[in-house]
Amino acid sequence: MSSFKIFEIAASGMAAESLRLNTVASNLANANTISSNKDGVYRARQVVFEEVRGALSGPDAGAAVKVREVIEAQADALARYEPGNPLADANGYVYSPNINSIEQMVDMIASSRSYQNNIEVVNTSRDLMLATLRLGQ
């Protein structure tokens, strides 16, 4: 495998994790929003990754990651009885997204660590390349 392929693989991981972090941030930002009907409620989103394999043999062998899709959760909205709320429906209910903030925080931590691991791969590869170049001096 080409040494430069390492940077492409790590970059694909960082791009995917960056989108995952943005998605989690969006979910957390909308966790406390309300709507006057079930259909208007924000639905949590989740990123689905897909492996991209290069040639299985030869100098360019390697695998990367890409985002296959961003899916919306199918969980029902949570109904709260708040008859004084201006967004309440005719029965006095407002609806909020069914987002578990703790799960989102765990997902954010996992994504952040994966991103940091990819940065560490880039830094280590760079240091090894520079050490190799210094051997010729």
Tab-separated table of C-alpha atoms in Angstrom:
chain	number	residue	atom	x	y	z
A	1	MET	CA	0.000	0.000	0.000
A	2	SER	CA	1.223	3.448	-0.865
A	3	SER	CA	2.181	5.513	2.156
A	4	PHE	CA	-0.014	8.331	0.889
A	5	LYS	CA	-3.047	6.025	0.849
A	6	ILE	CA	-2.917	6.122	4.671
A	7	PHE	CA	-3.756	9.835	4.562
A	8	GLU	CA	-6.707	9.227	2.220
A	9	ILE	CA	-8.099	6.506	4.488
A	10	ALA	CA	-7.730	8.644	7.621
A	11	ALA	CA	-9.248	11.640	5.826
A	12	SER	CA	-12.299	9.594	4.827
A	13	GLY	CA	-12.740	8.589	8.469
A	14	MET	CA	-12.430	12.191	9.646
A	15	ALA	CA	-14.983	13.397	7.083
A	16	ALA	CA	-17.454	10.691	8.111
A	17	GLU	CA	-17.001	11.374	11.835
A	18	SER	CA	-17.353	15.105	11.234
A	19	LEU	CA	-20.778	14.538	9.673
A	20	ARG	CA	-21.674	12.245	12.584
A	21	LEU	CA	-20.696	14.987	15.074
A	22	ASN	CA	-22.790	17.546	13.195
A	23	THR	CA	-25.762	15.182	13.232
A	24	VAL	CA	-25.458	14.607	16.976
A	25	ALA	CA	-25.190	18.359	17.538
A	26	SER	CA	-28.380	18.868	15.535
A	27	ASN	CA	-30.160	16.179	17.552
A	28	LEU	CA	-29.086	17.727	20.858
A	29	ALA	CA	-30.012	21.228	19.721
A	30	ASN	CA	-33.538	20.086	18.837
A	31	ALA	CA	-34.102	17.763	21.816
A	32	ASN	CA	-36.271	20.304	23.653
A	33	THR	CA	-38.212	21.749	20.742
A	34	ILE	CA	-41.984	21.387	20.645
A	35	SER	CA	-44.648	21.266	17.975
A	36	SER	CA	-48.412	21.502	17.849
A	37	ASN	CA	-48.769	18.176	16.013
A	38	LYS	CA	-46.994	14.829	15.859
A	39	ASP	CA	-46.010	15.238	12.223
A	40	GLY	CA	-44.216	18.530	12.777
A	41	VAL	CA	-41.864	17.195	15.455
A	42	TYR	CA	-38.135	17.058	14.787
A	43	ARG	CA	-36.963	13.468	14.322
A	44	ALA	CA	-33.532	12.412	15.495
A	45	ARG	CA	-31.095	11.582	12.718
A	46	GLN	CA	-28.397	8.947	12.644
A	47	VAL	CA	-25.504	8.508	10.234
A	48	VAL	CA	-24.966	5.106	8.602
A	49	PHE	CA	-21.402	4.336	7.530
A	50	GLU	CA	-20.321	2.053	4.733
A	51	GLU	CA	-16.961	0.452	4.106
A	52	VAL	CA	-15.290	1.205	0.790
A	53	ARG	CA	-12.711	-1.387	-0.175
A	54	GLY	CA	-9.960	-0.722	-2.638
A	55	ALA	CA	-8.134	-3.446	-4.461
A	56	LEU	CA	-7.696	-6.401	-2.130
A	57	SER	CA	-4.143	-6.982	-3.299
A	58	GLY	CA	-1.419	-4.932	-4.810
A	59	PRO	CA	0.211	-1.650	-3.879
A	60	ASP	CA	-3.043	0.297	-3.446
A	61	ALA	CA	-4.833	-2.157	-1.129
A	62	GLY	CA	-6.824	-0.503	1.596
A	63	ALA	CA	-10.249	0.353	2.867
A	64	ALA	CA	-11.940	3.635	3.611
A	65	VAL	CA	-15.274	4.713	5.019
A	66	LYS	CA	-18.065	6.795	3.562
A	67	VAL	CA	-21.480	7.880	4.694
A	68	ARG	CA	-24.123	5.677	3.112
A	69	GLU	CA	-27.094	7.681	4.344
A	70	VAL	CA	-28.539	9.747	7.150
A	71	ILE	CA	-31.704	8.141	8.489
A	72	GLU	CA	-34.472	9.570	10.649
A	73	ALA	CA	-35.651	7.819	13.788
A	74	GLN	CA	-39.091	6.243	13.661
A	75	ALA	CA	-39.840	6.796	17.364
A	76	ASP	CA	-43.175	8.390	18.149
A	77	ALA	CA	-43.236	11.945	19.443
A	78	LEU	CA	-43.727	12.505	23.158
A	79	ALA	CA	-47.015	14.180	24.097
A	80	ARG	CA	-47.193	16.563	27.080
A	81	TYR	CA	-50.327	18.110	28.444
A	82	GLU	CA	-49.773	21.894	28.465
A	83	PRO	CA	-53.104	23.590	27.779
A	84	GLY	CA	-51.641	27.070	28.435
A	85	ASN	CA	-48.934	26.706	25.793
A	86	PRO	CA	-49.635	28.715	22.614
A	87	LEU	CA	-48.537	25.717	20.517
A	88	ALA	CA	-50.960	23.316	22.224
A	89	ASP	CA	-53.418	21.492	20.004
A	90	ALA	CA	-57.201	21.457	20.557
A	91	ASN	CA	-56.784	18.846	23.322
A	92	GLY	CA	-54.093	20.877	25.129
A	93	TYR	CA	-51.104	18.718	24.088
A	94	VAL	CA	-47.736	19.755	22.722
A	95	TYR	CA	-45.366	17.263	21.101
A	96	SER	CA	-41.616	16.954	21.501
A	97	PRO	CA	-39.032	14.698	19.862
A	98	ASN	CA	-38.215	11.359	21.439
A	99	ILE	CA	-34.482	12.052	21.781
A	100	ASN	CA	-32.429	10.499	24.562
A	101	SER	CA	-29.788	13.112	25.391
A	102	ILE	CA	-27.606	10.567	27.183
A	103	GLU	CA	-27.445	8.326	24.098
A	104	GLN	CA	-26.611	11.351	21.991
A	105	MET	CA	-23.794	12.359	24.355
A	106	VAL	CA	-22.351	8.822	24.237
A	107	ASP	CA	-22.524	8.929	20.435
A	108	MET	CA	-20.791	12.313	20.474
A	109	ILE	CA	-17.964	11.013	22.678
A	110	ALA	CA	-17.500	7.921	20.491
A	111	SER	CA	-17.440	10.036	17.343
A	112	SER	CA	-15.006	12.510	18.869
A	113	ARG	CA	-12.627	9.717	19.879
A	114	SER	CA	-12.800	8.131	16.429
A	115	TYR	CA	-11.974	11.499	14.893
A	116	GLN	CA	-9.030	11.898	17.288
A	117	ASN	CA	-7.811	8.383	16.412
A	118	ASN	CA	-7.767	9.278	12.728
A	119	ILE	CA	-5.771	12.422	13.505
A	120	GLU	CA	-3.312	10.265	15.464
A	121	VAL	CA	-2.929	7.978	12.427
A	122	VAL	CA	-2.122	10.999	10.247
A	123	ASN	CA	0.374	12.396	12.769
A	124	THR	CA	2.116	9.060	13.303
A	125	SER	CA	2.358	8.415	9.554
A	126	ARG	CA	3.784	11.883	8.998
A	127	ASP	CA	6.355	11.395	11.760
A	128	LEU	CA	7.397	8.025	10.324
A	129	MET	CA	7.770	9.505	6.837
A	130	LEU	CA	9.903	12.348	8.184
A	131	ALA	CA	12.050	9.882	10.154
A	132	THR	CA	12.528	7.855	6.981
A	133	LEU	CA	13.642	10.953	5.092
A	134	ARG	CA	16.121	11.811	7.821
A	135	LEU	CA	17.764	8.396	7.421
A	136	GLY	CA	19.276	9.580	4.151
A	137	GLN	CA	21.001	12.600	5.707
